C-alpha atoms as a printed R data frame, in Angstrom:
    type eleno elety resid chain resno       x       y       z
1   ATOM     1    CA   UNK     A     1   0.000   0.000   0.000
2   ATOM     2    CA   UNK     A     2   1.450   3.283  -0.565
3   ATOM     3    CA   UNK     A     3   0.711   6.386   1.860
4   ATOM     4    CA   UNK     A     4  -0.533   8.961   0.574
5   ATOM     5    CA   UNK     A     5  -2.478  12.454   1.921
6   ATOM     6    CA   UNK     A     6  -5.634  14.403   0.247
7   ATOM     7    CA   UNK     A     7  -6.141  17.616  -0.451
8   ATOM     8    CA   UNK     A     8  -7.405  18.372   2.487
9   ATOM     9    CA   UNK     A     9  -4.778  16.936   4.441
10  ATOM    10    CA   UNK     A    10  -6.198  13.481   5.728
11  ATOM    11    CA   UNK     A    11  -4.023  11.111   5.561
12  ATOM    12    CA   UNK     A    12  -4.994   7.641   3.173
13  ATOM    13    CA   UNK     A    13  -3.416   5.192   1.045
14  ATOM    14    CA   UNK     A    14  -3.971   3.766  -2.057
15  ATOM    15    CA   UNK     A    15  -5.895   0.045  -2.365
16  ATOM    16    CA   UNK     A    16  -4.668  -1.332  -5.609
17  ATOM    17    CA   UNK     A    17  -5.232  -3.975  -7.651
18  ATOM    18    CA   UNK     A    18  -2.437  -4.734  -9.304
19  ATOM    19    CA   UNK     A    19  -0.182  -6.488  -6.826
20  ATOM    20    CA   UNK     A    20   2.687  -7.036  -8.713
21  ATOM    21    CA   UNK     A    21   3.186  -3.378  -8.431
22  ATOM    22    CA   UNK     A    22   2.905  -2.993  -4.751
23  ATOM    23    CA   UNK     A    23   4.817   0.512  -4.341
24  ATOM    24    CA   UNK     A    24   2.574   2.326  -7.183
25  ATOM    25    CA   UNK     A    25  -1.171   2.993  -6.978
26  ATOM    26    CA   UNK     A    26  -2.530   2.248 -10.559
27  ATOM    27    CA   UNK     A    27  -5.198   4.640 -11.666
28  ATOM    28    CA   UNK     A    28  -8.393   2.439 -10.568
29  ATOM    29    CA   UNK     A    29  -7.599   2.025  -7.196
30  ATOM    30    CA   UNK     A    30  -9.007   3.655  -4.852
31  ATOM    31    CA   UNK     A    31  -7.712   5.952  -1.931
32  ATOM    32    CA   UNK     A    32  -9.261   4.908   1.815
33  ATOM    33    CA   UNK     A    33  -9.007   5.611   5.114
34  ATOM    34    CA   UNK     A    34  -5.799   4.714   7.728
35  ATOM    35    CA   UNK     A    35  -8.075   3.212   9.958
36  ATOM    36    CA   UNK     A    36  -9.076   0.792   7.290
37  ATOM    37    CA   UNK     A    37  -7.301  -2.588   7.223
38  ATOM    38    CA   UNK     A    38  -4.929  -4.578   4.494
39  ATOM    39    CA   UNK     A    39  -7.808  -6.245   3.032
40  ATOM    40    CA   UNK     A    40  -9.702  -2.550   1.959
41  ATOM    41    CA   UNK     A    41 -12.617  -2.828   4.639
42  ATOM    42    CA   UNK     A    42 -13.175  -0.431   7.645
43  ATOM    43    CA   UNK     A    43 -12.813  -2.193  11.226
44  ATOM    44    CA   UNK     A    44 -16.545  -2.710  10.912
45  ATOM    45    CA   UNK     A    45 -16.078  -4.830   7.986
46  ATOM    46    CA   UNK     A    46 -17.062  -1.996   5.619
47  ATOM    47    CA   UNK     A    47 -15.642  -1.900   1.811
48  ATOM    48    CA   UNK     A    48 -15.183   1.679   0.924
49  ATOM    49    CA   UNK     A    49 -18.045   3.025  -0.867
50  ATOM    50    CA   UNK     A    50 -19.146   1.539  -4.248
51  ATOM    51    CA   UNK     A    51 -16.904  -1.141  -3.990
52  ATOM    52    CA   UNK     A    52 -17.748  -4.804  -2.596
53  ATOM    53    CA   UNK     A    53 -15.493  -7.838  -2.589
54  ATOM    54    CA   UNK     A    54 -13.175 -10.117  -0.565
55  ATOM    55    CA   UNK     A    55 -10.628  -7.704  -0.884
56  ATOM    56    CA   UNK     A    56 -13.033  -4.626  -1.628
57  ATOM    57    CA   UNK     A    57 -11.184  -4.543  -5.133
58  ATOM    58    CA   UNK     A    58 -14.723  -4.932  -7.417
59  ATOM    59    CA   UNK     A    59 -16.418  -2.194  -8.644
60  ATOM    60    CA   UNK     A    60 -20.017  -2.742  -8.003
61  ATOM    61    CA   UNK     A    61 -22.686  -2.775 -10.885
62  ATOM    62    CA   UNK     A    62 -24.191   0.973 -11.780
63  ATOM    63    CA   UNK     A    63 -21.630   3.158  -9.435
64  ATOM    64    CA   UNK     A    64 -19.560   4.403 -12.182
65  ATOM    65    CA   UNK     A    65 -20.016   5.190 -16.039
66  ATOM    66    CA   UNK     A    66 -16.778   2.168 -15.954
67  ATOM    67    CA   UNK     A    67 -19.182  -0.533 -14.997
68  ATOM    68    CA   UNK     A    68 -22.760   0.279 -15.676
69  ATOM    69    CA   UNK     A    69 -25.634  -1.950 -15.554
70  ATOM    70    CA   UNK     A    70 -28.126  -2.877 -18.306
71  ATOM    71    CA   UNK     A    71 -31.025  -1.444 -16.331
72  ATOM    72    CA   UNK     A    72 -31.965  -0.741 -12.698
73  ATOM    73    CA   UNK     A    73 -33.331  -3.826 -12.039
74  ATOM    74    CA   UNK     A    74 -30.322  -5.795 -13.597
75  ATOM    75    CA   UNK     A    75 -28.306  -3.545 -10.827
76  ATOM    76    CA   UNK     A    76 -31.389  -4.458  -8.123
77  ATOM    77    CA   UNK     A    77 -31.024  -8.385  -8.811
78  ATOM    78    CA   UNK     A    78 -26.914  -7.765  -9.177
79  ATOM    79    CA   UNK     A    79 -27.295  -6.906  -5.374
80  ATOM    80    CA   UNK     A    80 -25.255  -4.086  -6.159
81  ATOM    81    CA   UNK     A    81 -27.994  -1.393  -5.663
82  ATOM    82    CA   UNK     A    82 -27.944   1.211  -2.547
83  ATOM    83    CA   UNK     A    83 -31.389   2.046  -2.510
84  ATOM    84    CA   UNK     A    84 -32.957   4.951  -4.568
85  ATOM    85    CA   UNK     A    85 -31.227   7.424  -6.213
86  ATOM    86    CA   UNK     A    86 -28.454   7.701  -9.578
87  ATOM    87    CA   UNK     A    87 -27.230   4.569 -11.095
88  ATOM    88    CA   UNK     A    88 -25.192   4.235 -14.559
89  ATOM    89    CA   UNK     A    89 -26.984   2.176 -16.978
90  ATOM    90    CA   UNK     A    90 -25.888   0.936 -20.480
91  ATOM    91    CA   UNK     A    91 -29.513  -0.190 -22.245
92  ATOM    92    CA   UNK     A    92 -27.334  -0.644 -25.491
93  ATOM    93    CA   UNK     A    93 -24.572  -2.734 -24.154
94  ATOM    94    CA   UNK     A    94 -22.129  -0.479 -26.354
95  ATOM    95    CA   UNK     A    95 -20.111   2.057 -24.062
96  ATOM    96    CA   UNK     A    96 -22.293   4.699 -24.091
97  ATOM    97    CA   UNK     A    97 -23.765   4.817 -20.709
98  ATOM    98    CA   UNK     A    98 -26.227   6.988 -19.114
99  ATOM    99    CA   UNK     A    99 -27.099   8.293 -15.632
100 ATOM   100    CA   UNK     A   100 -30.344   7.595 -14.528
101 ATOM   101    CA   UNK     A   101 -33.104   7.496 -11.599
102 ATOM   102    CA   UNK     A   102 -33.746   4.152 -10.357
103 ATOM   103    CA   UNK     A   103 -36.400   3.646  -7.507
104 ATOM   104    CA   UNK     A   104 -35.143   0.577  -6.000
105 ATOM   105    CA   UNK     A   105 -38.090   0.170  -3.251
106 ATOM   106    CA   UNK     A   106 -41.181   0.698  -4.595
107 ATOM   107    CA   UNK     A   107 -42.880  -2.801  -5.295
108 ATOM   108    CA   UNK     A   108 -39.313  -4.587  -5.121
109 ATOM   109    CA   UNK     A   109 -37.719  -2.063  -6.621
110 ATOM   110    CA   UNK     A   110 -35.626  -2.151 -10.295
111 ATOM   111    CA   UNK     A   111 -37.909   0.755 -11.818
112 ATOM   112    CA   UNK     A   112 -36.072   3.018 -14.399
113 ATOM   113    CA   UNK     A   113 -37.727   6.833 -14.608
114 ATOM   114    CA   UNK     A   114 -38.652   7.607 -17.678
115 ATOM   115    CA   UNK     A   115 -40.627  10.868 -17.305
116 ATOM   116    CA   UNK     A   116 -40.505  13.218 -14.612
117 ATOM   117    CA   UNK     A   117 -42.738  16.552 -13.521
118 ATOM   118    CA   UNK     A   118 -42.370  18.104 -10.434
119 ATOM   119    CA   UNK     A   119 -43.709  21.613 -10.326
120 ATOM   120    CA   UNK     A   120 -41.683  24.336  -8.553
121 ATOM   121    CA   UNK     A   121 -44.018  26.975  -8.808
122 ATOM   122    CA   UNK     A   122 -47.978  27.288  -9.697
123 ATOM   123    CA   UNK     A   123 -47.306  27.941 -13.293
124 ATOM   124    CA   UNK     A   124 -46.596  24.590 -14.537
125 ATOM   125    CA   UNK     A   125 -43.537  24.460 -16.956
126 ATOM   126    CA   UNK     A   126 -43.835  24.154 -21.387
127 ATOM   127    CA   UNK     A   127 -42.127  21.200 -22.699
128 ATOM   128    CA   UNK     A   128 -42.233  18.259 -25.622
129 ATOM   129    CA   UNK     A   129 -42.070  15.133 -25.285
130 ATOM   130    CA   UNK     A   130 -38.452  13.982 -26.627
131 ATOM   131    CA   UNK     A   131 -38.088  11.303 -29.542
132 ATOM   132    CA   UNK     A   132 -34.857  10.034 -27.703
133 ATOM   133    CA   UNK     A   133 -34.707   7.308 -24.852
134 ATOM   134    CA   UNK     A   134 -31.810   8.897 -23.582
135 ATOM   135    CA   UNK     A   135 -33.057  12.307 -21.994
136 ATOM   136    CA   UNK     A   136 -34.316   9.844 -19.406
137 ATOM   137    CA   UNK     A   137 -30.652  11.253 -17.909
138 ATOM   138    CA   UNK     A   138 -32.539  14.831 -17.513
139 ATOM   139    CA   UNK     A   139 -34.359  13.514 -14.344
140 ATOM   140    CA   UNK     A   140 -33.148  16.088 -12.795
141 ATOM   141    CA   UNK     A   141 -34.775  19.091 -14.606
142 ATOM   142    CA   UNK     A   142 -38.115  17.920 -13.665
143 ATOM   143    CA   UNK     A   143 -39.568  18.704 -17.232
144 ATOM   144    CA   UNK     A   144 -38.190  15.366 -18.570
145 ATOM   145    CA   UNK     A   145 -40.330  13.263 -20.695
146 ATOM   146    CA   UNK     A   146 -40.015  11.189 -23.596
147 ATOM   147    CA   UNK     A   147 -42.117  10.375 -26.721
148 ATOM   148    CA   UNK     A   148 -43.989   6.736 -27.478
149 ATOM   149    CA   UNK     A   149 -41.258   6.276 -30.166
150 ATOM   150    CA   UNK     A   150 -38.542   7.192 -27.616
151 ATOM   151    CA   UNK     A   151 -40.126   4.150 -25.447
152 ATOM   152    CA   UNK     A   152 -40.171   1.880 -28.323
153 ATOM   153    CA   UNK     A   153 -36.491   2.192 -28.722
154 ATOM   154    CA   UNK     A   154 -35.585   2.037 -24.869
155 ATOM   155    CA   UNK     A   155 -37.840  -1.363 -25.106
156 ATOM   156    CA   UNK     A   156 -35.939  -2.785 -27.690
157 ATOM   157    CA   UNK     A   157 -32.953  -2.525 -25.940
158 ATOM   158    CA   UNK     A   158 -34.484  -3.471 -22.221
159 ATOM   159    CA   UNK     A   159 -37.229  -5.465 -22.549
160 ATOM   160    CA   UNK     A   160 -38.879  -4.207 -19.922
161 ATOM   161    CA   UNK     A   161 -42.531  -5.915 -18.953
162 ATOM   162    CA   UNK     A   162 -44.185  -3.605 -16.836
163 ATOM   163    CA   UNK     A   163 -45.178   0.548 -16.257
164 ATOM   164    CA   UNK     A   164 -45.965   2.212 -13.186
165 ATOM   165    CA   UNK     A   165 -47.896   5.366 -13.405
166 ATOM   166    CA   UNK     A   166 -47.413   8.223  -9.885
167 ATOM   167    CA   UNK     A   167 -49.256  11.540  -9.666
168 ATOM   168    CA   UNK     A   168 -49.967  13.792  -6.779
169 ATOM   169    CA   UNK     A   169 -51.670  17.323  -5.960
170 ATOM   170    CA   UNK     A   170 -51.382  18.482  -2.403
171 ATOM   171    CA   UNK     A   171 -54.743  20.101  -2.577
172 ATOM   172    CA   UNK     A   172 -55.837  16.759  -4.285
173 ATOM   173    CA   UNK     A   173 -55.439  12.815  -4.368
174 ATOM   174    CA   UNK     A   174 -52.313  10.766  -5.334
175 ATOM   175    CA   UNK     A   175 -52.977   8.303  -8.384
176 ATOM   176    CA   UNK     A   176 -50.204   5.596  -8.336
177 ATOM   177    CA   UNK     A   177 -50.650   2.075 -10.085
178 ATOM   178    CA   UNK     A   178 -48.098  -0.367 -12.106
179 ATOM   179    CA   UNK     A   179 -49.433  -2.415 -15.152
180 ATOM   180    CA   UNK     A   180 -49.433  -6.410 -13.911
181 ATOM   181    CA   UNK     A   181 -47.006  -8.894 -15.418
182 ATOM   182    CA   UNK     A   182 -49.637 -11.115 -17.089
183 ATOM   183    CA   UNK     A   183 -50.825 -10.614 -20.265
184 ATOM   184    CA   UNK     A   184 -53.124  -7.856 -19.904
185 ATOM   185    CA   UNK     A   185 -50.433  -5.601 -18.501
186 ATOM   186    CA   UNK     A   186 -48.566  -6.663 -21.025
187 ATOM   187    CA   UNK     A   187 -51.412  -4.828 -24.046
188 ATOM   188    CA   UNK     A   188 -50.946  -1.985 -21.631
189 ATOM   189    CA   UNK     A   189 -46.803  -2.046 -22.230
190 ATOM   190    CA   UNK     A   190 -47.015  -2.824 -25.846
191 ATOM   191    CA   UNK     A   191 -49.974  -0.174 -25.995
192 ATOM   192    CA   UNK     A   192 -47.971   2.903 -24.299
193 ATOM   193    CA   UNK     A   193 -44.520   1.157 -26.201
194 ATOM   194    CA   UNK     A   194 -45.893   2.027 -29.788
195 ATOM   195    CA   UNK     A   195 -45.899  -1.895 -30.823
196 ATOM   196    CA   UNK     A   196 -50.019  -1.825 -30.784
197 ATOM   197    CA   UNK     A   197 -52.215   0.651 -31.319
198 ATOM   198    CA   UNK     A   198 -54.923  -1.457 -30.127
199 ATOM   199    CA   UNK     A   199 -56.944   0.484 -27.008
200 ATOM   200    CA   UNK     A   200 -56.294  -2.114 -24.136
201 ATOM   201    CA   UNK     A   201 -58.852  -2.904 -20.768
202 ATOM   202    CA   UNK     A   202 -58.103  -0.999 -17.875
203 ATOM   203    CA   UNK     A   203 -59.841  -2.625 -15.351
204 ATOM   204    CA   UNK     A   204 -57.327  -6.046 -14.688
205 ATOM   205    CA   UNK     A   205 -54.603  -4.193 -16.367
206 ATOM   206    CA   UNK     A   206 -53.399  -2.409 -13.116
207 ATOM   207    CA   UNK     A   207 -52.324  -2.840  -9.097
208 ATOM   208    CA   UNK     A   208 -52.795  -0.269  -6.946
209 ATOM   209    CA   UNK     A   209 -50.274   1.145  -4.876
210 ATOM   210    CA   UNK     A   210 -50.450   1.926  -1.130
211 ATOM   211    CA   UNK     A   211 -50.805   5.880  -1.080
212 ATOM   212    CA   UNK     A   212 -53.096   5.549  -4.080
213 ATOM   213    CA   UNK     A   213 -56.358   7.266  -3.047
214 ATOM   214    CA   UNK     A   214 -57.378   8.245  -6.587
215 ATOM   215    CA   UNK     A   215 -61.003   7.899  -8.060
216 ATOM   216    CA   UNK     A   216 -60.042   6.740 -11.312
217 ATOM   217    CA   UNK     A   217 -59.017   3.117  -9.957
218 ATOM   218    CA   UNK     A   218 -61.864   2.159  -8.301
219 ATOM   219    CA   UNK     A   219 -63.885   3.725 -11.945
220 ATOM   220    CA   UNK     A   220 -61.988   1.616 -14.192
221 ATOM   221    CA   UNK     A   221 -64.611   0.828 -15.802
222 ATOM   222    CA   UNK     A   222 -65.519   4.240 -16.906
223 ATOM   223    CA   UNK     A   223 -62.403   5.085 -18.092
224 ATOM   224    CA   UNK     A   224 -62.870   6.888 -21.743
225 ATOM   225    CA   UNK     A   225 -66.630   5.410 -21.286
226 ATOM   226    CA   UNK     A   226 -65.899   2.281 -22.726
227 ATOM   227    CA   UNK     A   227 -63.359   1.027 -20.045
228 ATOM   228    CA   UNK     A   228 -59.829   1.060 -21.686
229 ATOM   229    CA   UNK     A   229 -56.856   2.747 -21.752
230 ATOM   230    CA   UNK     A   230 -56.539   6.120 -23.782
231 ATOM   231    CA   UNK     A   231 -58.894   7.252 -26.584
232 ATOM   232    CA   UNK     A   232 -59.093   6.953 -29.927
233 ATOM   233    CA   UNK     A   233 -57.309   9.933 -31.778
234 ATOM   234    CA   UNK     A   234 -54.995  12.298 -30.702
235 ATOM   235    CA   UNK     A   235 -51.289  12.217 -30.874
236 ATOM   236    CA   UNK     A   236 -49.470   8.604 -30.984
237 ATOM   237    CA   UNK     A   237 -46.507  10.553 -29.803
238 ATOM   238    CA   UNK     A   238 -47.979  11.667 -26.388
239 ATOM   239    CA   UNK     A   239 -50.381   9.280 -25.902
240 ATOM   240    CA   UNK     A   240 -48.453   8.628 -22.303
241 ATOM   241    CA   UNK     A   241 -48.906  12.214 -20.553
242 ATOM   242    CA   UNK     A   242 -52.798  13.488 -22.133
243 ATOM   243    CA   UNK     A   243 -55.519  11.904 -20.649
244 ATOM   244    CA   UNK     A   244 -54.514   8.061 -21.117
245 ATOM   245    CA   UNK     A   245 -56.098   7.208 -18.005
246 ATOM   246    CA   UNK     A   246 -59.597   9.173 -17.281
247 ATOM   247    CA   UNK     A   247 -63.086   9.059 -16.269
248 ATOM   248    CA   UNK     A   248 -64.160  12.065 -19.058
249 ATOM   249    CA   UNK     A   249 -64.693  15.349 -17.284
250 ATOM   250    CA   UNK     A   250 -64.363  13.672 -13.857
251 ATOM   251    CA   UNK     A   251 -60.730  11.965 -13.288
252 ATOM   252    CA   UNK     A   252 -58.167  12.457 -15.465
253 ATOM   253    CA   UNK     A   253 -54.406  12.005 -16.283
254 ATOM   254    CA   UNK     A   254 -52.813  15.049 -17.699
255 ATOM   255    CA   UNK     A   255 -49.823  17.181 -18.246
256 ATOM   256    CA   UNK     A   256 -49.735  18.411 -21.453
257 ATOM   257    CA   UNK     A   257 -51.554  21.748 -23.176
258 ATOM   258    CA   UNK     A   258 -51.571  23.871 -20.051
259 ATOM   259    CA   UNK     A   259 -54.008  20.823 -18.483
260 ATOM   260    CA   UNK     A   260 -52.092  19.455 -15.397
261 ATOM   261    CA   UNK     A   261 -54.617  17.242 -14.111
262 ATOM   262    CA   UNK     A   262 -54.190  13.762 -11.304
263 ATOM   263    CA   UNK     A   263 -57.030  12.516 -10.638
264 ATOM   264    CA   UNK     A   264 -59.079  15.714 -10.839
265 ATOM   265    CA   UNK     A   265 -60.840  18.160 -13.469
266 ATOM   266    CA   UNK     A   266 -60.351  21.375 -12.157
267 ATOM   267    CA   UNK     A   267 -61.348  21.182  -8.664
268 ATOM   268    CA   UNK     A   268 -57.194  21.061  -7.264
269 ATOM   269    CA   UNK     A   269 -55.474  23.876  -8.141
270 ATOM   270    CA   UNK     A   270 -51.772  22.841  -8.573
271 ATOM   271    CA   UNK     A   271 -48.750  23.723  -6.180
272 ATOM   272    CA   UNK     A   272 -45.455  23.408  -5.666
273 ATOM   273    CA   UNK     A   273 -43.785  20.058  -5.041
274 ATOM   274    CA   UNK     A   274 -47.106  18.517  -7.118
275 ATOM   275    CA   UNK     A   275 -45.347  15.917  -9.581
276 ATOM   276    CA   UNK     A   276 -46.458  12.883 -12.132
277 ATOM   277    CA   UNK     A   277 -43.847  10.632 -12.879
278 ATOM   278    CA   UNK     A   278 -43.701   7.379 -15.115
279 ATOM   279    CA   UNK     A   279 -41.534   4.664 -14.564
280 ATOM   280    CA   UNK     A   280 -40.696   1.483 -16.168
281 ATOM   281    CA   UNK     A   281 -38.859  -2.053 -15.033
């Protein structure tokens, strides 16, 4: 191990991997603590963060754009996942990774934001939905969502099986459901995906969430008065964020047009911190 001290004067060493080289730290090890042992963990058995091992020398799944994973829930089932927050994710499998929000709790976790709104003020933001998969890595600008087409091509690559749908109003009700992995979830996938263009059930299609309180899940069978998802017409493109899921004039889903609606038709007035959010795993 070679000594070494930080900028801010704390002294460390270096935990390399190359042990034929023991008196030079190559450029992926990793600098730790004194107080950590020979083998790279803390006295509390502790590798140093985002690293895991017998000798804390491997770089765990999703903690660096050097060793992404495919998707969040190929970093969930890797065991390599520290709860929510930023993971690196190749969907391509061709060096190009991307930075992503994965929720890795919800329902078991693995779930892969691909649209975000979270209002910061009571004028509620303009945007367009993107035709690329790969603004999914604007999470963070909280007007981030993507087109049908853009979730075509993110499909191809992941193969994801299931949606999962989160709104919420503070003045209102919280509508929060993921499609079922059966085959009537799966019409609601290809549906939302582009593949089909064929209007699937809603009621069957869904499972509620715990903070759901919403209207339209227990009216699924009023949903664009015929009881399926969507309506006929409109734009393919942003089929996902303008009234996909609604009970007409009662209970809708919306965010697009000046018409930010969860679960409500103008009774809620929206506020700060109010969000809808799609996710996929």
């Amino acid at each position: 191990m070679e000594h070494s001290s930080d900028d801010t004067g704390c002294p460390s060493f270096c935990h390399f991997a190359d042990e034929k080289h023991p008196h030079k730290c190559p450029a992926l090890g990793t600098c730790v603590d004194v107080s950590r042992q020979r083998s790279g963990k803390t006295k509390g058995s502790q590798c140093h963060p985002n690293y895991k091992g017998k000798l804390c020398q491997t770089l765990r799944l999703g903690q660096s754009a050097a060793n992404p994973g495919k998707s969040c829930k190929h970093i969930l089932e890797s065991k390599d996942s520290e709860g929510d927050g930023e993971y690196w994710i190749d969907p391509e499998g061709k060096g190009n990774p991307l930075k992503v929000y994965c929720d890795m709790k919800t329902d078991g976790g693995g779930w892969l934001l691909v649209a975000n709104f979270v209002l910061n003020s009571t004028s509620p933001p303009d945007w367009t939905a993107e035709s690329s998969y790969r603004v999914i890595r604007n999470f963070a600008n909280n007007k981030m969502g993507i087109s049908v087409s853009a979730l075509k091509e993110l499909r191809s690559h992941l193969s994801f099986t299931q949606l999962r749908f989160h709104c919420s109003k503070k003045q209102g009700r919280t509508f929060h459901v993921t499609t079922v992995s059966n085959s009537t979830g799966e019409a609601v996938v290809e549906y939302f995906s582009g593949q089909k263009d064929v209007r699937p059930d809603s009621c069957g299609s869904f499972q509620r969430m715990e903070d759901d309180n919403s209207k339209l899940v227990i009216e699924c069978e009023s949903w664009s008065n015929d009881g399926k998802w969507g309506f006929n017409g409109g734009d393919v493109e942003r089929r996902l964020y303008t009234g996909f899921a609604r009970v007409p004039r009662s209970y809708p889903w919306n965010i697009l047009d000046g018409s930010w609606y969860c679960d409500d038709w103008d009774h809620d007035p929206v506020s700060p911190g109010d969000f809808w959010k799609i996710y996929v795993r």
